[in-house]
Short mmCIF file of C-alpha atoms and ligand atoms in Angstrom, two decimals:
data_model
loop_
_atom_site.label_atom_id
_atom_site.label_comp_id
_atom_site.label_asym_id
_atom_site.label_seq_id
_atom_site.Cartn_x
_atom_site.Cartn_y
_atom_site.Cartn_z
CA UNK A 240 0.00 0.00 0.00
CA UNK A 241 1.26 3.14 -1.16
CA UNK A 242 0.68 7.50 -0.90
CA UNK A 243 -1.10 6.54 -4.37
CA UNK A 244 -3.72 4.31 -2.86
CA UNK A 245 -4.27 6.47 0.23
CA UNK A 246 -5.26 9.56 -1.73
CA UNK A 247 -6.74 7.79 -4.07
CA UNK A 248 -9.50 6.66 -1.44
CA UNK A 249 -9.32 9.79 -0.29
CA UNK A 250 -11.01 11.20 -3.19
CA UNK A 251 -13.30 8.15 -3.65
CA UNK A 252 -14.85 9.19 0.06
CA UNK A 253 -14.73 12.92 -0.90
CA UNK A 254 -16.62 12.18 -4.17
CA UNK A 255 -19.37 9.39 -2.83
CA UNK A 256 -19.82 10.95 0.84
CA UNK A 257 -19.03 14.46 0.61
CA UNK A 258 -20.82 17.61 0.31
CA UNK A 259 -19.18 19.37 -2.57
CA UNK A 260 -18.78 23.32 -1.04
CA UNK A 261 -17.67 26.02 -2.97
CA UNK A 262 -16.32 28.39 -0.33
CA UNK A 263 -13.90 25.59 1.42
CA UNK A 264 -12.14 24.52 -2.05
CA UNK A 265 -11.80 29.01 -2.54
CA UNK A 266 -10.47 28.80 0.90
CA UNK A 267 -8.12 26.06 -0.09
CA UNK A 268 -7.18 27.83 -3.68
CA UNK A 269 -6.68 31.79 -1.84
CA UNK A 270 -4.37 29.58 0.47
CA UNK A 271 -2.17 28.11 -2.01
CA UNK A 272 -2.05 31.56 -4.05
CA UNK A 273 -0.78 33.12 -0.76
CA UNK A 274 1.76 30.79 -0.35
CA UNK A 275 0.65 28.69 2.97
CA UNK A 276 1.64 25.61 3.08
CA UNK A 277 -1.43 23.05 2.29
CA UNK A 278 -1.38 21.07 5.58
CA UNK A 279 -4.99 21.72 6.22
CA UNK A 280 -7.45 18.56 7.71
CA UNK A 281 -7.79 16.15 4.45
CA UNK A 282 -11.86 16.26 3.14
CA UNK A 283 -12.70 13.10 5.30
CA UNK A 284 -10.79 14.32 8.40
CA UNK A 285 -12.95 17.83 8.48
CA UNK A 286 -16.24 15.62 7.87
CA UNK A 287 -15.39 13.40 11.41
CA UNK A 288 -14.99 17.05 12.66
CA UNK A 289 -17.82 18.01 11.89
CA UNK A 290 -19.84 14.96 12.98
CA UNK A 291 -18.12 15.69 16.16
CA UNK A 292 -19.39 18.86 16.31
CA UNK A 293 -22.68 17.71 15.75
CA UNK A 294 -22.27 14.82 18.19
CA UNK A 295 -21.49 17.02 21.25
CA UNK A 296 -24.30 19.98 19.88
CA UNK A 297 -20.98 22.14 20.49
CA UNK A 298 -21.97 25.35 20.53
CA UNK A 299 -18.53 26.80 22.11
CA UNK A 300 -15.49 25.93 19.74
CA UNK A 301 -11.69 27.03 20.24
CA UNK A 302 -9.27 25.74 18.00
CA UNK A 303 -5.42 26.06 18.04
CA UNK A 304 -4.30 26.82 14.76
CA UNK A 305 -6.16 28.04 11.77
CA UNK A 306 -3.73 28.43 8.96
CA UNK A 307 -6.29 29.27 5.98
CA UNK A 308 -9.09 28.80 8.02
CA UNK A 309 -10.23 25.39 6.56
CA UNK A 310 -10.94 23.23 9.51
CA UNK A 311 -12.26 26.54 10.91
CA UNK A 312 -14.68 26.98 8.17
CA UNK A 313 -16.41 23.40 8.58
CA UNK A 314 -16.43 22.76 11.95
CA UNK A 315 -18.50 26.52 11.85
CA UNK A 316 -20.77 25.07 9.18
CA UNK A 317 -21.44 22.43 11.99
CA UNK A 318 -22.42 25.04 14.58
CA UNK A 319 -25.74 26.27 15.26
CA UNK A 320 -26.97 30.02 14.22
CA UNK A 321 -25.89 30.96 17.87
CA UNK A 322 -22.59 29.03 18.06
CA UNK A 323 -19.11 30.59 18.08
CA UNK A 324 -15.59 29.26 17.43
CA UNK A 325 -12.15 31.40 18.19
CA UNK A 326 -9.50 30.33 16.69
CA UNK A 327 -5.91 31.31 17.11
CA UNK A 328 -3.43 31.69 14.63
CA UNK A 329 0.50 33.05 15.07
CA UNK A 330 1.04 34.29 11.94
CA UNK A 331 -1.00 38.01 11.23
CA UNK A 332 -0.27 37.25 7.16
CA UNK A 333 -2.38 33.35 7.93
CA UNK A 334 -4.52 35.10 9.74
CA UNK A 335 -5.56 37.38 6.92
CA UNK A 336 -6.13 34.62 4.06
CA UNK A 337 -8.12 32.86 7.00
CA UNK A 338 -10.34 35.72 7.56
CA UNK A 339 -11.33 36.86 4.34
CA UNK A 340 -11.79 32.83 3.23
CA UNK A 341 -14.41 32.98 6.73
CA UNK A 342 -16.18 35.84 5.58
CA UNK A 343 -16.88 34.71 2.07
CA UNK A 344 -17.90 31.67 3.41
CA UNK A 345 -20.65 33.01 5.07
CA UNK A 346 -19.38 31.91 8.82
CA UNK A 347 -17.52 35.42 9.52
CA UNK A 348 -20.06 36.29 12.08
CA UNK A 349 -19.47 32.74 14.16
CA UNK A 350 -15.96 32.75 14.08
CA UNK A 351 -13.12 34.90 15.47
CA UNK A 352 -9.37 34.72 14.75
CA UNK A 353 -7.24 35.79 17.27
CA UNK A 354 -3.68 36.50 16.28
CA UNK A 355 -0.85 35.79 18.34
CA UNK A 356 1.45 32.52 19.84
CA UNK A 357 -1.83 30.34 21.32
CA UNK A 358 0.43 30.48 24.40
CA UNK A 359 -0.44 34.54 24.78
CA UNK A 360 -3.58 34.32 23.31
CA UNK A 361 -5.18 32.11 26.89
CA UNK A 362 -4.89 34.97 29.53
CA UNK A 363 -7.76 37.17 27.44
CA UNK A 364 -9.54 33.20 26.86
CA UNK A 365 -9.83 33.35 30.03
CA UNK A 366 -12.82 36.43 30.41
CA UNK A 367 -16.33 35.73 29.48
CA UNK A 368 -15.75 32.87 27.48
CA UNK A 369 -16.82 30.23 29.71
CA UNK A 370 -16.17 26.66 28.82
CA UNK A 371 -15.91 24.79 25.49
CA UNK A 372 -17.67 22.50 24.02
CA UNK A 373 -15.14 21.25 21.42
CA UNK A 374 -11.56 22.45 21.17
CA UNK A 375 -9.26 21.32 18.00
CA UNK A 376 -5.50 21.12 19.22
CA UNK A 377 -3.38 22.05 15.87
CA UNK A 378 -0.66 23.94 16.04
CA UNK A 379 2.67 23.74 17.05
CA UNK A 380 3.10 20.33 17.78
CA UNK A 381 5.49 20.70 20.99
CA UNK A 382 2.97 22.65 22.67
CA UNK A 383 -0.02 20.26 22.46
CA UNK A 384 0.38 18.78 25.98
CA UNK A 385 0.09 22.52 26.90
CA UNK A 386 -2.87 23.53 25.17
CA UNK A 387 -4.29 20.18 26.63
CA UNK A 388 -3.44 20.84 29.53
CA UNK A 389 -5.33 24.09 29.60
CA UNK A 390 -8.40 22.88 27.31
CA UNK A 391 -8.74 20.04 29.64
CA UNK A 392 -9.81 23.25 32.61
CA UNK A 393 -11.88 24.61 30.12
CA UNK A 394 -14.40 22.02 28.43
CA UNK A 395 -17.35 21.08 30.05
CA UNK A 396 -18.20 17.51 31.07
CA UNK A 397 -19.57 15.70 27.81
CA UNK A 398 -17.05 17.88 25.83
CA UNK A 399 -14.43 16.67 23.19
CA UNK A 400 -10.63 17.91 22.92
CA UNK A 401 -9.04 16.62 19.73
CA UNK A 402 -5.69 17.05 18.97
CA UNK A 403 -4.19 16.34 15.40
CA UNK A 404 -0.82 14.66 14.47
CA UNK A 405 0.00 12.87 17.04
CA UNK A 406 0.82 9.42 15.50
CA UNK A 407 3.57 11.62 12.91
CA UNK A 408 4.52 8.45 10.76
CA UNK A 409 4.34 6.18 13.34
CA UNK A 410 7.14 7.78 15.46
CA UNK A 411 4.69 7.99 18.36
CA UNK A 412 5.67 4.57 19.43
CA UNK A 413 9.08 4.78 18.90
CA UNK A 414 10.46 5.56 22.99
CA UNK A 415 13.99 6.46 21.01
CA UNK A 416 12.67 9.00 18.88
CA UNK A 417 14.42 12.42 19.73
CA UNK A 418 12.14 14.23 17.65
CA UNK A 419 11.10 17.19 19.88
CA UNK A 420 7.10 17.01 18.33
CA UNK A 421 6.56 13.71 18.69
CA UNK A 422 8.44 13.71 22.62
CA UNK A 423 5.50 16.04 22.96
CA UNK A 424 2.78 13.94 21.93
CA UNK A 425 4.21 10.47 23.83
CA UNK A 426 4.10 12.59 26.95
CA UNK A 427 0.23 13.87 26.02
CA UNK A 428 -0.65 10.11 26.02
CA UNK A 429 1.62 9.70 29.20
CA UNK A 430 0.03 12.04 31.06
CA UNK A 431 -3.41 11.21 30.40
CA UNK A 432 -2.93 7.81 31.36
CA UNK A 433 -4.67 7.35 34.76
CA UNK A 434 -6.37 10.84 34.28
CA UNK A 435 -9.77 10.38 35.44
CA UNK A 436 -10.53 13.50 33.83
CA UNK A 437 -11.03 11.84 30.64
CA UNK A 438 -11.34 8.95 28.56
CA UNK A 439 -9.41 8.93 25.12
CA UNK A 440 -8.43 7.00 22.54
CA UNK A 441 -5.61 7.75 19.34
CA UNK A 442 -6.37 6.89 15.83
CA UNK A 443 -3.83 6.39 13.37
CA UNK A 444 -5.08 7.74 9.71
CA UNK A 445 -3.69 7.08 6.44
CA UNK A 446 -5.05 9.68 3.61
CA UNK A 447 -3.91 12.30 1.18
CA UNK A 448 -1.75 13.58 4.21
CA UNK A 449 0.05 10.60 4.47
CA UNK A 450 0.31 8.60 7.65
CA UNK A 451 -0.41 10.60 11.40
CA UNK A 452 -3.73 9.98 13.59
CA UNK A 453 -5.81 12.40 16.08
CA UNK A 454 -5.86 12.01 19.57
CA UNK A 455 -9.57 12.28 20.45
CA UNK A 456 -10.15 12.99 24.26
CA UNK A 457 -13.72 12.80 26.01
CA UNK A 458 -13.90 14.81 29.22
CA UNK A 459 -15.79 12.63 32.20
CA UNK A 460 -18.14 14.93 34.67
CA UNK A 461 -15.83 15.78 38.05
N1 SAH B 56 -6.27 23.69 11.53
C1 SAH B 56 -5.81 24.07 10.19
C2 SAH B 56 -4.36 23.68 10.00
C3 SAH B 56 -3.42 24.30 10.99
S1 SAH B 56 -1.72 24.12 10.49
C4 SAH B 56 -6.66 23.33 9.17
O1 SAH B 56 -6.81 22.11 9.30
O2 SAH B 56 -7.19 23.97 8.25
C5 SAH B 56 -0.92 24.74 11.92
C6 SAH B 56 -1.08 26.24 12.11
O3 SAH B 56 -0.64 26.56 13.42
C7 SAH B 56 -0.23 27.07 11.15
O4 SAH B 56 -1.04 28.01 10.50
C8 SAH B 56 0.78 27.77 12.06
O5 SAH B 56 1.14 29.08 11.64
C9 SAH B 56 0.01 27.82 13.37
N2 SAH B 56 0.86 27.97 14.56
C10 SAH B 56 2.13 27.51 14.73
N3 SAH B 56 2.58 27.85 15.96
C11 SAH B 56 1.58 28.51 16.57
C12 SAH B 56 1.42 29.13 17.84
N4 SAH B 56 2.41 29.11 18.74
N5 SAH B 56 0.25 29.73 18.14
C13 SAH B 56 -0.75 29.75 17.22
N6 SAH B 56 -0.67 29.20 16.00
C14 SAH B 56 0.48 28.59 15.67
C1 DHB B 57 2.00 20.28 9.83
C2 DHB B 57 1.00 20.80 10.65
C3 DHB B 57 -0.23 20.18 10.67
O1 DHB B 57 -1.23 20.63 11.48
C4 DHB B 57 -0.49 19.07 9.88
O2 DHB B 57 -1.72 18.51 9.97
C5 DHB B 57 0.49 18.57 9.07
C6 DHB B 57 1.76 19.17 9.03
C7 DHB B 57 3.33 20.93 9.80
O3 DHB B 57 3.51 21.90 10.54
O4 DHB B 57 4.17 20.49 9.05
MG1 MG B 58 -2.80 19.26 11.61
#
């Protein structure tokens, strides 16, 4: 089994089981025109996000990372009229592309970017948010046990905290690998062993993106 056969199922899901939508494959062109790398959620990875959403009736998203504002776009599709979704993003010039792609997709008055490291973004989180419903872990990859870490405070009992790339080409069960990313995401998984806080699983993916998996976290009542 090969890259080949990966994306080629890829687009057999995409074209049997998914909706076709104008504004995400904009999103995805006015991305690639401005030069962001196209690491965005594959088609069938944004649908299980947005089942999720729909799962959990989130109504309260935060997600960490929004390059182009893809996986921001149709996890906001999944939200009711009255549901909102921040979404941080480090780099102003992302940001941009992300928030014009958001407002012509119709979701610009559901979803805020926030510009900044995520890491100096969660002091102002902190006022008159309240707790999350969903929050989608994707950014830098060394900090994910962080923004866990802090999620985990802030999403309600019932909620979900998903973080992507966390299986990275199977390096996640490699104990030897030095990589500083996937060190990161071995401790994640250490850490939340035993955590009565939540039950989680990983699940490794193969797709257009290659090999990697999400970490998909429920969070139990106190
Ligand atoms: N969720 C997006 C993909 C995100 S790619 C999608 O699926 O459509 C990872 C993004 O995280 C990049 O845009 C990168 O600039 C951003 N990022 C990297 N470090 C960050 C940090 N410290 N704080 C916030 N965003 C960061
Ligand atoms: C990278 C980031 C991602 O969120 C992803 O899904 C794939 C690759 C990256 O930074 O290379
Ligand atoms: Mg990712």
């Amino acid at each position: 089994m090969d890259q080949a056969t990966f994306s080629a199922v890829d687009e057999f899901v995409a074209g049997t089981l998914l909706e076709e939508d104008a504004a995400l494959g904009n999103a995805v062109e006015a991305a690639e025109e401005a030069g962001l790398p196209s690491i965005q959620v594959s088609p069938p990875q944004g649908k299980l996000l947005q089942l999720l959403v729909r799962l959990v009736r989130a109504k309260r998203i935060l997600e960490f990372g929004t390059l182009g504002g893809y996986s921001a776009i149709l996890m906001a599709r999944a939200l009711p009229a009255d549901g909102r979704l921040i979404t941080l993003e480090a780099k102003p010039e992302y940001a941009e592309v992300a928030r014009r792609s958001i407002e012509a997709a119709g979701v610009g008055d559901r979803v805020e970017v926030r510009v900044g490291p995520a890491l100096e973004a969660l002091p102002a989180l902190e006022e008159g948010i309240g707790t999350f419903d969903l929050v989608f872990i994707d950014a830098d990859k060394v900090n994910t046990p962080n923004y866990f870490s802090w999620a985990l405070d802030r999403t309600r009992a019932g909620g979900l905290i998903i973080a992507d790339n966390v299986v990275r080409g199977g390096t996640l069960g490699d104990a030897a690998d030095p990589d500083e990313a996937t060190v990161a995401q071995r401790r994640l998984h250490e850490e939340l062993r035993g955590d009565p806080r939540v039950s989680a699983t990983t699940i490794q993916t193969v797709g257009v993106k290659g090999y990697d998996g999400f970490l998909i976290a429920l969070v139990e009542g106190a």
